PDB file of C-alpha atoms in Angstrom:
ATOM      1  CA  UNK A   1      -0.064   0.163   0.080  1.00 68.00           C
ATOM      2  CA  UNK A   2       1.410   3.232  -1.140  1.00 93.00           C
ATOM      3  CA  UNK A   3       1.276   6.530   0.508  1.00 94.00           C
ATOM      4  CA  UNK A   4      -1.658   7.692  -1.142  1.00 95.00           C
ATOM      5  CA  UNK A   5      -3.688   4.884  -0.895  1.00 95.00           C
ATOM      6  CA  UNK A   6      -2.812   4.953   2.925  1.00 95.00           C
ATOM      7  CA  UNK A   7      -4.040   8.836   3.063  1.00 96.00           C
ATOM      8  CA  UNK A   8      -7.325   7.933   0.941  1.00 96.00           C
ATOM      9  CA  UNK A   9      -8.221   4.876   3.630  1.00 96.00           C
ATOM     10  CA  UNK A  10      -7.516   7.102   6.712  1.00 96.00           C
ATOM     11  CA  UNK A  11      -9.708   9.975   5.064  1.00 97.00           C
ATOM     12  CA  UNK A  12     -12.599   7.294   4.338  1.00 97.00           C
ATOM     13  CA  UNK A  13     -12.233   5.837   7.698  1.00 96.00           C
ATOM     14  CA  UNK A  14     -12.236   9.428   9.515  1.00 96.00           C
ATOM     15  CA  UNK A  15     -15.586  10.126   7.439  1.00 97.00           C
ATOM     16  CA  UNK A  16     -17.255   7.052   8.193  1.00 96.00           C
ATOM     17  CA  UNK A  17     -16.259   7.050  11.846  1.00 95.00           C
ATOM     18  CA  UNK A  18     -17.839  10.758  11.908  1.00 95.00           C
ATOM     19  CA  UNK A  19     -20.967   9.866  10.144  1.00 95.00           C
ATOM     20  CA  UNK A  20     -21.159   6.942  12.912  1.00 95.00           C
ATOM     21  CA  UNK A  21     -20.866   9.336  16.004  1.00 94.00           C
ATOM     22  CA  UNK A  22     -23.253  11.824  14.200  1.00 94.00           C
ATOM     23  CA  UNK A  23     -25.959   9.461  14.095  1.00 94.00           C
ATOM     24  CA  UNK A  24     -25.235   7.900  17.467  1.00 95.00           C
ATOM     25  CA  UNK A  25     -25.558  11.327  19.256  1.00 95.00           C
ATOM     26  CA  UNK A  26     -28.587  12.280  17.266  1.00 93.00           C
ATOM     27  CA  UNK A  27     -30.481   9.386  18.445  1.00 93.00           C
ATOM     28  CA  UNK A  28     -29.247  10.020  21.749  1.00 93.00           C
ATOM     29  CA  UNK A  29     -30.657  13.436  21.908  1.00 92.00           C
ATOM     30  CA  UNK A  30     -33.763  12.348  20.506  1.00 94.00           C
ATOM     31  CA  UNK A  31     -34.343   9.512  23.233  1.00 93.00           C
ATOM     32  CA  UNK A  32     -33.434  12.447  25.707  1.00 94.00           C
ATOM     33  CA  UNK A  33     -36.108  14.886  24.439  1.00 94.00           C
ATOM     34  CA  UNK A  34     -38.579  11.877  24.347  1.00 92.00           C
ATOM     35  CA  UNK A  35     -37.439  11.116  28.461  1.00 92.00           C
ATOM     36  CA  UNK A  36     -38.132  15.005  28.973  1.00 94.00           C
ATOM     37  CA  UNK A  37     -41.474  14.921  27.154  1.00 92.00           C
ATOM     38  CA  UNK A  38     -42.510  11.495  28.862  1.00 85.00           C
ATOM     39  CA  UNK A  39     -41.619  12.565  32.551  1.00 83.00           C
TER      40      UNK A  39
END
């Protein structure tokens, strides 16, 4: 694997990870809102 491929892989992994974190935090926020409404 040359340096360009490695760089592309790291960029891809970072984007994928960021997207996962964003989805998780959104669902957590939604759950918290739902909980606040219920109580």
